[in-house]
Amino acid sequence: MDYSNRHIHSEMDDESQESMDACGDSSPYVPPHLPPMPGRERLQIQKSSVCSRAYFVVVMVFFHVYIINIIGLLFYVHYNNSPADIVSADGDTSASSSGVDSRLSPSDPPQQDPDLDVRQSFSLPRIEGIRVGHVQRVSLKPDSIQEMKTLSLKPLLFEIPGFLSEEECGVVVQLAQLKGLMESQATVPPEDQEEELQPLLSLSPEETFSLLDLDQDGLLQRQEILSHSRSRDGTWLSPENLRQILTGQEASPAGVLTLEEFRHVCDGMSQHPLQQRGGTRRGQRKRKSRHTWLYQGPGSHHILHALRNRVTHLARLPSPLVELSEPLQVIRYEQGGFSHAHHDSSPSHPETTCSHTRLAGNTSAHTEISCRYITVFLYLNSVEGGGETTFPVADNRTYEEEALVQGGVDLTDTQQSCNRGNLRVKPTAGTALLWYNHLSDGNGWMGEVDEYSLHGDCPVTRGVKWVANSWVNVDPDHQRQARYQRLVTHRQEGEPGREEREPPLPHSNHHQDL
């Protein structure tokens, strides 16, 4: 009997030891000689099966948690980088990730103004240039692939051959001719009448100082001097006078010029800052061309409407921004026609307001300026001779206003120095150029004017040249841009049939020639 019991206990001991080895159990060893409790039978538990199931459950839990984290990360990346978050198709901004409702509803009360969070829900994606010569494939027309080539990084400039078909180019030209073209406002009378009708300005040092002092703080900074090296009416500071003013500013211990210091600088000048020797600069043509505007909204020609949609896809911007921008400007340069180098957009200051958002401004501004984030420049025909688009300082290592005059030659004067530009593009029918007139502010919105976007049109030596400008207008003040979109959307919804009778609100008769 004792031998049998010992044999049974020995077998149970072996089984228990094997189970603990399989499970990795490190619990204290229970002596096998303890008798079982009376009236109960000992159950044989397969510990190895229990541990295997527990291990499987733990692994599956960790696996599911891992998968959920990956999915969450993908959603986060998608909704923080997708251009679709900027503005929805109906003109409302999407809610940001913080859960704040940013819809541009005209009925929102002032205390819940969505403008407060518009920076989170608005952004302006930019096309990557990668490097000069890099080619990207884009699909802008059904069953068609176009190549987009990077021409420069400063400014960010792309060339897209085949953007328009030959038939589309012809239709745009015909529509412009049917509407009628007008002389550009920057064109002045013939040279024999120029001196009589365009007398030189005669301003006192105090008046000149006031014009240069943009922020009206009584101090003249370097940036203010450079910003007004060209006045808005076409008068330029001569290079020598510009250098004299800058030299006086740099010599000042405070790094700025007061009115008294400016008077001293003016006394040392050979002539008045706003006058030019012999009057050759005063009244000089900035452009010789004829132009018109073509509405592209509902009710317009289907090719014009398709063209605007194509620009939207190319620029990768939300459609409301493009639709609420200026109409298409069509320009004709006849033989000898040109335009001097200029910037399409203007720097923003506290006393200025963008022309396209002036209705949404809270206060009246002294000056209305053009705020053009992107230019899409379209060649409507191939020019027989001349007519190249020149970018005088494209991809320069640095940009300085003084460097535009080299060896007595003004690089912005396309009549004299077109062949000296860093980059020139030959007009080819159907080709489009896209460039950014502004840098990014680092927060997904429009920053300062890109000085490298300076561009002009070389004189046409043979034949005629037809081009078109499609601009995307954006206000540097993102809150004012949001108010403007809300205001325009509200007026359009409140006046049914308005689009049939006349162009929408932003397409007014107020357009600024360059």
mmCIF file of C-alpha atoms in Angstrom, residues 18-369:
data_model
loop_
_atom_site.group_PDB
_atom_site.id
_atom_site.type_symbol
_atom_site.label_atom_id
_atom_site.label_comp_id
_atom_site.label_asym_id
_atom_site.label_seq_id
_atom_site.Cartn_x
_atom_site.Cartn_y
_atom_site.Cartn_z
ATOM 1 C CA GLU A 18 6.627 19.006 -16.519
ATOM 2 C CA SER A 19 3.674 21.455 -16.417
ATOM 3 C CA MET A 20 5.694 24.008 -14.499
ATOM 4 C CA ASP A 21 8.585 23.625 -16.915
ATOM 5 C CA ALA A 22 6.284 24.174 -19.936
ATOM 6 C CA CYS A 23 4.656 27.252 -18.397
ATOM 7 C CA GLY A 24 7.793 28.706 -16.966
ATOM 8 C CA ASP A 25 6.209 28.830 -13.508
ATOM 9 C CA SER A 26 8.625 29.958 -10.828
ATOM 10 C CA SER A 27 6.209 29.533 -7.866
ATOM 11 C CA PRO A 28 7.459 27.645 -4.775
ATOM 12 C CA TYR A 29 7.456 23.907 -5.062
ATOM 13 C CA VAL A 30 4.582 22.154 -3.222
ATOM 14 C CA PRO A 31 5.640 18.895 -1.516
ATOM 15 C CA PRO A 32 4.045 15.875 -3.202
ATOM 16 C CA HIS A 33 3.510 13.883 0.034
ATOM 17 C CA LEU A 34 0.615 16.081 1.269
ATOM 18 C CA PRO A 35 -2.522 13.973 1.216
ATOM 19 C CA PRO A 36 -5.534 15.161 -0.761
ATOM 20 C CA MET A 37 -8.460 16.623 1.130
ATOM 21 C CA PRO A 38 -11.058 14.068 2.062
ATOM 22 C CA GLY A 39 -14.113 13.796 -0.167
ATOM 23 C CA ARG A 40 -12.516 15.592 -3.141
ATOM 24 C CA GLU A 41 -10.720 14.297 -6.135
ATOM 25 C CA ARG A 42 -7.686 16.070 -7.514
ATOM 26 C CA LEU A 43 -8.228 17.549 -10.968
ATOM 27 C CA GLN A 44 -5.586 17.178 -13.626
ATOM 28 C CA ILE A 45 -5.157 20.733 -15.102
ATOM 29 C CA GLN A 46 -3.240 21.198 -18.297
ATOM 30 C CA LYS A 47 -1.281 24.317 -17.331
ATOM 31 C CA SER A 48 0.530 24.417 -20.661
ATOM 32 C CA SER A 49 -2.790 24.980 -22.533
ATOM 33 C CA VAL A 50 -3.840 27.828 -20.208
ATOM 34 C CA CYS A 51 -0.523 29.656 -20.620
ATOM 35 C CA SER A 52 -0.620 29.263 -24.398
ATOM 36 C CA ARG A 53 -4.083 30.819 -24.568
ATOM 37 C CA ALA A 54 -3.084 33.710 -22.308
ATOM 38 C CA TYR A 55 -0.010 34.367 -24.406
ATOM 39 C CA PHE A 56 -2.141 34.398 -27.572
ATOM 40 C CA VAL A 57 -4.613 36.909 -26.047
ATOM 41 C CA VAL A 58 -1.806 39.262 -24.981
ATOM 42 C CA VAL A 59 -0.200 39.158 -28.422
ATOM 43 C CA MET A 60 -3.487 39.880 -30.169
ATOM 44 C CA VAL A 61 -4.224 42.839 -27.862
ATOM 45 C CA PHE A 62 -0.829 44.397 -28.594
ATOM 46 C CA PHE A 63 -1.260 43.742 -32.318
ATOM 47 C CA HIS A 64 -4.645 45.513 -32.438
ATOM 48 C CA VAL A 65 -3.327 48.470 -30.443
ATOM 49 C CA TYR A 66 -0.423 48.750 -32.907
ATOM 50 C CA ILE A 67 -2.753 48.678 -35.927
ATOM 51 C CA ILE A 68 -5.040 51.324 -34.374
ATOM 52 C CA ASN A 69 -2.063 53.602 -33.732
ATOM 53 C CA ILE A 70 -0.892 53.250 -37.343
ATOM 54 C CA ILE A 71 -4.369 54.095 -38.681
ATOM 55 C CA GLY A 72 -4.600 57.091 -36.367
ATOM 56 C CA LEU A 73 -1.217 58.347 -37.557
ATOM 57 C CA LEU A 74 -2.248 58.031 -41.214
ATOM 58 C CA PHE A 75 -5.433 60.011 -40.582
ATOM 59 C CA TYR A 76 -3.433 62.698 -38.754
ATOM 60 C CA VAL A 77 -0.969 63.081 -41.629
ATOM 61 C CA HIS A 78 -3.762 63.129 -44.224
ATOM 62 C CA TYR A 79 -5.889 65.777 -42.569
ATOM 63 C CA ASN A 80 -2.919 68.022 -41.794
ATOM 64 C CA ASN A 81 -1.504 68.011 -45.347
ATOM 65 C CA SER A 82 -4.465 67.702 -47.678
ATOM 66 C CA PRO A 83 -5.317 70.804 -49.719
ATOM 67 C CA ALA A 84 -8.975 69.810 -49.407
ATOM 68 C CA ASP A 85 -8.972 71.157 -45.843
ATOM 69 C CA ILE A 86 -8.414 74.711 -47.012
ATOM 70 C CA VAL A 87 -11.788 75.623 -48.420
ATOM 71 C CA SER A 88 -14.620 73.320 -49.319
ATOM 72 C CA ALA A 89 -16.215 73.338 -52.755
ATOM 73 C CA ASP A 90 -19.113 75.501 -51.613
ATOM 74 C CA GLY A 91 -16.812 78.184 -50.273
ATOM 75 C CA ASP A 92 -16.900 77.210 -46.568
ATOM 76 C CA THR A 93 -13.728 76.539 -44.691
ATOM 77 C CA SER A 94 -13.386 73.137 -43.062
ATOM 78 C CA ALA A 95 -13.171 72.788 -39.317
ATOM 79 C CA SER A 96 -9.682 72.534 -37.954
ATOM 80 C CA SER A 97 -8.354 69.630 -35.944
ATOM 81 C CA SER A 98 -9.063 71.536 -32.750
ATOM 82 C CA GLY A 99 -12.769 71.144 -33.421
ATOM 83 C CA VAL A 100 -13.469 74.858 -33.932
ATOM 84 C CA ASP A 101 -16.154 75.549 -36.510
ATOM 85 C CA SER A 102 -14.544 77.793 -39.146
ATOM 86 C CA ARG A 103 -17.377 77.974 -41.677
ATOM 87 C CA LEU A 104 -17.539 81.345 -43.400
ATOM 88 C CA SER A 105 -21.195 81.919 -42.670
ATOM 89 C CA PRO A 106 -22.422 85.504 -43.030
ATOM 90 C CA SER A 107 -24.804 85.059 -40.109
ATOM 91 C CA ASP A 108 -22.125 84.238 -37.534
ATOM 92 C CA PRO A 109 -22.302 86.635 -34.579
ATOM 93 C CA PRO A 110 -19.258 88.848 -33.956
ATOM 94 C CA GLN A 111 -18.396 87.117 -30.696
ATOM 95 C CA GLN A 112 -17.991 83.844 -32.599
ATOM 96 C CA ASP A 113 -16.097 85.296 -35.531
ATOM 97 C CA PRO A 114 -14.524 82.382 -37.455
ATOM 98 C CA ASP A 115 -11.742 84.726 -38.544
ATOM 99 C CA LEU A 116 -10.080 84.071 -35.204
ATOM 100 C CA ASP A 117 -9.191 80.543 -36.292
ATOM 101 C CA VAL A 118 -8.899 81.048 -40.032
ATOM 102 C CA ARG A 119 -5.135 80.449 -39.987
ATOM 103 C CA GLN A 120 -5.725 76.874 -38.778
ATOM 104 C CA SER A 121 -8.304 76.108 -41.470
ATOM 105 C CA PHE A 122 -6.754 78.055 -44.365
ATOM 106 C CA SER A 123 -3.414 77.348 -45.982
ATOM 107 C CA LEU A 124 -1.770 77.989 -49.325
ATOM 108 C CA PRO A 125 0.068 74.887 -50.551
ATOM 109 C CA ARG A 126 3.037 75.489 -52.827
ATOM 110 C CA ILE A 127 4.364 73.324 -55.633
ATOM 111 C CA GLU A 128 7.803 71.922 -54.917
ATOM 112 C CA GLY A 129 10.400 73.086 -57.417
ATOM 113 C CA ILE A 130 12.991 70.467 -56.344
ATOM 114 C CA ARG A 131 15.733 71.865 -58.635
ATOM 115 C CA VAL A 132 16.109 73.792 -61.880
ATOM 116 C CA GLY A 133 15.312 71.460 -64.774
ATOM 117 C CA HIS A 134 13.203 69.075 -62.689
ATOM 118 C CA VAL A 135 10.180 67.742 -64.625
ATOM 119 C CA GLN A 136 6.869 66.764 -63.017
ATOM 120 C CA ARG A 137 3.901 65.146 -64.732
ATOM 121 C CA VAL A 138 0.515 66.765 -64.225
ATOM 122 C CA SER A 139 -2.950 65.877 -65.507
ATOM 123 C CA LEU A 140 -4.866 69.054 -66.330
ATOM 124 C CA LYS A 141 -7.062 67.888 -69.209
ATOM 125 C CA PRO A 142 -9.029 64.636 -69.686
ATOM 126 C CA ASP A 143 -6.924 61.819 -71.155
ATOM 127 C CA SER A 144 -3.882 64.076 -71.284
ATOM 128 C CA ILE A 145 -0.652 64.358 -69.315
ATOM 129 C CA GLN A 146 1.463 67.524 -69.366
ATOM 130 C CA GLU A 147 5.029 68.019 -68.221
ATOM 131 C CA MET A 148 5.787 70.828 -65.792
ATOM 132 C CA LYS A 149 9.425 71.930 -65.784
ATOM 133 C CA THR A 150 11.102 73.996 -63.066
ATOM 134 C CA LEU A 151 12.767 77.021 -64.688
ATOM 135 C CA SER A 152 13.984 78.748 -61.522
ATOM 136 C CA LEU A 153 13.765 78.560 -57.736
ATOM 137 C CA LYS A 154 14.035 82.327 -57.125
ATOM 138 C CA PRO A 155 11.298 83.029 -58.030
ATOM 139 C CA LEU A 156 9.635 79.624 -57.967
ATOM 140 C CA LEU A 157 8.847 79.391 -61.678
ATOM 141 C CA PHE A 158 7.440 76.564 -63.817
ATOM 142 C CA GLU A 159 6.845 76.062 -67.545
ATOM 143 C CA ILE A 160 3.941 73.901 -68.789
ATOM 144 C CA PRO A 161 3.922 73.270 -72.571
ATOM 145 C CA GLY A 162 0.564 72.290 -74.063
ATOM 146 C CA PHE A 163 -1.451 73.963 -71.311
ATOM 147 C CA LEU A 164 -3.783 75.287 -74.021
ATOM 148 C CA SER A 165 -4.616 73.741 -77.363
ATOM 149 C CA GLU A 166 -4.280 75.707 -80.590
ATOM 150 C CA GLU A 167 -8.074 75.926 -80.838
ATOM 151 C CA GLU A 168 -8.397 77.240 -77.258
ATOM 152 C CA CYS A 169 -5.758 79.895 -77.929
ATOM 153 C CA GLY A 170 -7.679 81.032 -81.010
ATOM 154 C CA VAL A 171 -10.982 81.267 -79.130
ATOM 155 C CA VAL A 172 -9.468 83.416 -76.355
ATOM 156 C CA VAL A 173 -7.945 85.784 -78.939
ATOM 157 C CA GLN A 174 -11.260 86.033 -80.825
ATOM 158 C CA LEU A 175 -13.213 86.753 -77.627
ATOM 159 C CA ALA A 176 -10.765 89.516 -76.727
ATOM 160 C CA GLN A 177 -11.087 91.066 -80.178
ATOM 161 C CA LEU A 178 -14.887 90.915 -80.037
ATOM 162 C CA LYS A 179 -14.949 92.666 -76.682
ATOM 163 C CA GLY A 180 -12.471 95.293 -77.837
ATOM 164 C CA LEU A 181 -9.005 96.202 -76.557
ATOM 165 C CA MET A 182 -7.959 99.453 -74.911
ATOM 166 C CA GLU A 183 -4.616 101.170 -74.551
ATOM 167 C CA SER A 184 -2.745 100.296 -71.375
ATOM 168 C CA GLN A 185 -2.943 103.116 -68.837
ATOM 169 C CA ALA A 186 0.828 103.123 -68.518
ATOM 170 C CA THR A 187 1.196 104.251 -72.138
ATOM 171 C CA VAL A 188 1.945 107.978 -72.536
ATOM 172 C CA PRO A 189 1.533 110.265 -75.584
ATOM 173 C CA PRO A 190 4.113 110.284 -78.388
ATOM 174 C CA GLU A 191 7.575 111.568 -77.585
ATOM 175 C CA ASP A 192 7.073 114.872 -79.386
ATOM 176 C CA GLN A 193 4.215 115.681 -76.973
ATOM 177 C CA GLU A 194 5.728 114.086 -73.919
ATOM 178 C CA GLU A 195 7.462 117.121 -72.452
ATOM 179 C CA GLU A 196 4.430 119.342 -72.919
ATOM 180 C CA LEU A 197 1.839 116.957 -71.429
ATOM 181 C CA GLN A 198 4.021 115.271 -68.809
ATOM 182 C CA PRO A 199 5.835 118.046 -66.901
ATOM 183 C CA LEU A 200 8.392 117.154 -64.272
ATOM 184 C CA LEU A 201 7.240 116.976 -60.678
ATOM 185 C CA SER A 202 8.601 119.655 -58.366
ATOM 186 C CA LEU A 203 8.305 118.571 -54.748
ATOM 187 C CA SER A 204 9.894 120.067 -51.658
ATOM 188 C CA PRO A 205 12.141 117.925 -49.425
ATOM 189 C CA GLU A 206 9.306 117.804 -46.882
ATOM 190 C CA GLU A 207 6.869 116.442 -49.473
ATOM 191 C CA THR A 208 9.409 113.936 -50.751
ATOM 192 C CA PHE A 209 10.167 112.790 -47.201
ATOM 193 C CA SER A 210 6.452 112.305 -46.536
ATOM 194 C CA LEU A 211 6.101 110.160 -49.676
ATOM 195 C CA LEU A 212 9.042 107.989 -48.704
ATOM 196 C CA ASP A 213 7.982 107.619 -45.047
ATOM 197 C CA LEU A 214 5.510 104.753 -45.493
ATOM 198 C CA ASP A 215 4.590 104.294 -41.834
ATOM 199 C CA GLN A 216 4.557 108.056 -41.185
ATOM 200 C CA ASP A 217 6.671 107.720 -38.055
ATOM 201 C CA GLY A 218 8.938 110.632 -38.953
ATOM 202 C CA LEU A 219 11.884 108.313 -39.603
ATOM 203 C CA LEU A 220 13.140 107.018 -42.934
ATOM 204 C CA GLN A 221 14.323 103.399 -42.893
ATOM 205 C CA ARG A 222 16.332 101.602 -45.567
ATOM 206 C CA GLN A 223 13.421 99.414 -46.627
ATOM 207 C CA GLU A 224 11.186 102.442 -47.125
ATOM 208 C CA ILE A 225 13.766 104.039 -49.406
ATOM 209 C CA LEU A 226 14.082 100.909 -51.518
ATOM 210 C CA SER A 227 10.325 100.387 -51.662
ATOM 211 C CA HIS A 228 9.901 103.839 -53.184
ATOM 212 C CA SER A 229 12.780 103.682 -55.617
ATOM 213 C CA ARG A 230 9.920 103.668 -58.098
ATOM 214 C CA SER A 231 6.921 105.882 -57.437
ATOM 215 C CA ARG A 232 3.489 104.684 -58.466
ATOM 216 C CA ASP A 233 3.055 107.162 -61.309
ATOM 217 C CA GLY A 234 6.034 105.816 -63.219
ATOM 218 C CA THR A 235 8.658 108.277 -61.979
ATOM 219 C CA TRP A 236 11.908 106.647 -60.904
ATOM 220 C CA LEU A 237 14.611 107.874 -58.571
ATOM 221 C CA SER A 238 17.833 108.165 -60.500
ATOM 222 C CA PRO A 239 20.497 105.608 -59.498
ATOM 223 C CA GLU A 240 22.856 108.316 -58.226
ATOM 224 C CA ASN A 241 20.154 109.973 -56.112
ATOM 225 C CA LEU A 242 19.094 106.620 -54.724
ATOM 226 C CA ARG A 243 22.671 105.879 -53.732
ATOM 227 C CA GLN A 244 22.998 109.299 -52.096
ATOM 228 C CA ILE A 245 19.890 108.787 -49.965
ATOM 229 C CA LEU A 246 20.995 105.307 -48.966
ATOM 230 C CA THR A 247 24.492 106.578 -48.135
ATOM 231 C CA GLY A 248 22.979 109.236 -45.906
ATOM 232 C CA GLN A 249 20.811 106.654 -44.165
ATOM 233 C CA GLU A 250 23.769 104.321 -43.568
ATOM 234 C CA ALA A 251 25.899 107.207 -42.255
ATOM 235 C CA SER A 252 23.301 108.141 -39.672
ATOM 236 C CA PRO A 253 24.287 106.863 -36.179
ATOM 237 C CA ALA A 254 20.720 105.645 -35.580
ATOM 238 C CA GLY A 255 20.495 103.924 -38.972
ATOM 239 C CA VAL A 256 17.495 106.068 -39.967
ATOM 240 C CA LEU A 257 16.993 109.509 -41.463
ATOM 241 C CA THR A 258 15.080 112.267 -39.723
ATOM 242 C CA LEU A 259 13.527 115.105 -41.709
ATOM 243 C CA GLU A 260 16.420 117.424 -40.807
ATOM 244 C CA GLU A 261 18.984 114.825 -41.910
ATOM 245 C CA PHE A 262 17.028 114.229 -45.114
ATOM 246 C CA ARG A 263 17.066 117.972 -45.877
ATOM 247 C CA HIS A 264 20.848 117.907 -45.528
ATOM 248 C CA VAL A 265 21.068 114.951 -47.931
ATOM 249 C CA CYS A 266 18.814 116.736 -50.446
ATOM 250 C CA ASP A 267 21.000 119.846 -50.300
ATOM 251 C CA GLY A 268 23.957 117.768 -51.404
ATOM 252 C CA MET A 269 22.147 116.345 -54.420
ATOM 253 C CA SER A 270 22.835 117.619 -57.887
ATOM 254 C CA GLN A 271 19.104 117.705 -58.608
ATOM 255 C CA HIS A 272 15.758 116.998 -56.990
ATOM 256 C CA PRO A 273 15.248 113.305 -56.129
ATOM 257 C CA LEU A 274 12.037 112.999 -58.157
ATOM 258 C CA GLN A 275 13.403 114.664 -61.278
ATOM 259 C CA GLN A 276 15.635 113.143 -63.927
ATOM 260 C CA ARG A 277 18.247 114.767 -66.154
ATOM 261 C CA GLY A 278 16.796 115.947 -69.436
ATOM 262 C CA GLY A 279 13.407 114.455 -68.627
ATOM 263 C CA THR A 280 14.257 111.175 -70.363
ATOM 264 C CA ARG A 281 13.166 109.122 -67.387
ATOM 265 C CA ARG A 282 10.140 111.253 -66.555
ATOM 266 C CA GLY A 283 7.223 110.130 -68.665
ATOM 267 C CA GLN A 284 9.101 107.112 -69.977
ATOM 268 C CA ARG A 285 6.793 104.372 -71.206
ATOM 269 C CA LYS A 286 6.470 101.442 -68.844
ATOM 270 C CA ARG A 287 4.453 99.445 -71.367
ATOM 271 C CA LYS A 288 3.271 99.618 -74.930
ATOM 272 C CA SER A 289 0.323 97.318 -75.470
ATOM 273 C CA ARG A 290 -3.451 96.968 -75.661
ATOM 274 C CA HIS A 291 -5.541 94.812 -73.342
ATOM 275 C CA THR A 292 -8.998 93.731 -72.212
ATOM 276 C CA TRP A 293 -10.603 91.639 -69.449
ATOM 277 C CA LEU A 294 -12.624 88.443 -69.969
ATOM 278 C CA TYR A 295 -15.065 87.248 -67.318
ATOM 279 C CA GLN A 296 -14.730 83.542 -66.483
ATOM 280 C CA GLY A 297 -17.595 82.877 -64.099
ATOM 281 C CA PRO A 298 -20.991 81.222 -64.660
ATOM 282 C CA GLY A 299 -22.444 82.119 -68.032
ATOM 283 C CA SER A 300 -19.055 82.742 -69.624
ATOM 284 C CA HIS A 301 -17.716 80.888 -72.666
ATOM 285 C CA HIS A 302 -17.092 77.245 -71.792
ATOM 286 C CA ILE A 303 -13.416 77.504 -72.797
ATOM 287 C CA LEU A 304 -12.890 80.423 -70.413
ATOM 288 C CA HIS A 305 -14.631 78.485 -67.659
ATOM 289 C CA ALA A 306 -12.528 75.377 -68.369
ATOM 290 C CA LEU A 307 -9.392 77.510 -68.372
ATOM 291 C CA ARG A 308 -10.112 78.781 -64.863
ATOM 292 C CA ASN A 309 -10.676 75.212 -63.631
ATOM 293 C CA ARG A 310 -7.382 74.194 -65.221
ATOM 294 C CA VAL A 311 -5.583 77.004 -63.399
ATOM 295 C CA THR A 312 -7.158 75.819 -60.145
ATOM 296 C CA HIS A 313 -5.834 72.281 -60.639
ATOM 297 C CA LEU A 314 -2.419 73.515 -61.719
ATOM 298 C CA ALA A 315 -1.985 75.846 -58.750
ATOM 299 C CA ARG A 316 -3.416 73.188 -56.362
ATOM 300 C CA LEU A 317 -5.446 75.841 -54.578
ATOM 301 C CA PRO A 318 -9.067 75.773 -53.368
ATOM 302 C CA SER A 319 -11.469 76.777 -56.106
ATOM 303 C CA PRO A 320 -13.090 79.723 -54.223
ATOM 304 C CA LEU A 321 -9.763 81.552 -54.063
ATOM 305 C CA VAL A 322 -9.361 81.249 -57.827
ATOM 306 C CA GLU A 323 -12.995 81.943 -58.665
ATOM 307 C CA LEU A 324 -13.019 85.151 -56.598
ATOM 308 C CA SER A 325 -9.875 86.475 -58.269
ATOM 309 C CA GLU A 326 -9.523 88.902 -61.162
ATOM 310 C CA PRO A 327 -10.903 88.075 -64.605
ATOM 311 C CA LEU A 328 -8.576 86.913 -67.342
ATOM 312 C CA GLN A 329 -6.480 89.749 -68.754
ATOM 313 C CA VAL A 330 -5.660 89.393 -72.467
ATOM 314 C CA ILE A 331 -2.853 91.569 -73.884
ATOM 315 C CA ARG A 332 -1.782 92.279 -77.467
ATOM 316 C CA TYR A 333 1.735 93.528 -78.216
ATOM 317 C CA GLU A 334 2.179 94.823 -81.736
ATOM 318 C CA GLN A 335 5.562 95.274 -83.372
ATOM 319 C CA GLY A 336 7.675 97.327 -80.969
ATOM 320 C CA GLY A 337 5.383 96.480 -78.049
ATOM 321 C CA PHE A 338 7.023 95.783 -74.679
ATOM 322 C CA SER A 339 6.662 96.109 -70.919
ATOM 323 C CA HIS A 340 9.432 97.053 -68.525
ATOM 324 C CA ALA A 341 10.321 94.710 -65.683
ATOM 325 C CA HIS A 342 7.881 94.956 -62.794
ATOM 326 C CA HIS A 343 6.310 92.967 -59.966
ATOM 327 C CA ASP A 344 2.734 91.746 -60.414
ATOM 328 C CA SER A 345 1.987 92.152 -56.709
ATOM 329 C CA SER A 346 2.691 94.958 -54.245
ATOM 330 C CA PRO A 347 4.119 94.938 -50.712
ATOM 331 C CA SER A 348 1.514 95.350 -48.000
ATOM 332 C CA HIS A 349 1.610 98.153 -45.432
ATOM 333 C CA PRO A 350 -0.780 99.274 -42.666
ATOM 334 C CA GLU A 351 -2.092 102.141 -44.796
ATOM 335 C CA THR A 352 -2.771 99.974 -47.852
ATOM 336 C CA THR A 353 -5.545 97.565 -48.722
ATOM 337 C CA CYS A 354 -5.863 94.933 -51.422
ATOM 338 C CA SER A 355 -8.075 95.960 -54.331
ATOM 339 C CA HIS A 356 -10.000 92.686 -54.345
ATOM 340 C CA THR A 357 -10.840 92.738 -50.602
ATOM 341 C CA ARG A 358 -11.426 96.464 -50.132
ATOM 342 C CA LEU A 359 -15.126 95.864 -49.446
ATOM 343 C CA ALA A 360 -14.239 93.701 -46.449
ATOM 344 C CA GLY A 361 -11.893 96.260 -44.868
ATOM 345 C CA ASN A 362 -12.903 97.687 -41.518
ATOM 346 C CA THR A 363 -11.303 101.038 -42.223
ATOM 347 C CA SER A 364 -10.608 103.067 -45.340
ATOM 348 C CA ALA A 365 -7.056 102.843 -46.639
ATOM 349 C CA HIS A 366 -5.075 105.539 -48.371
ATOM 350 C CA THR A 367 -3.895 103.304 -51.199
ATOM 351 C CA GLU A 368 -5.294 100.252 -52.947
ATOM 352 C CA ILE A 369 -2.728 97.751 -54.153
#
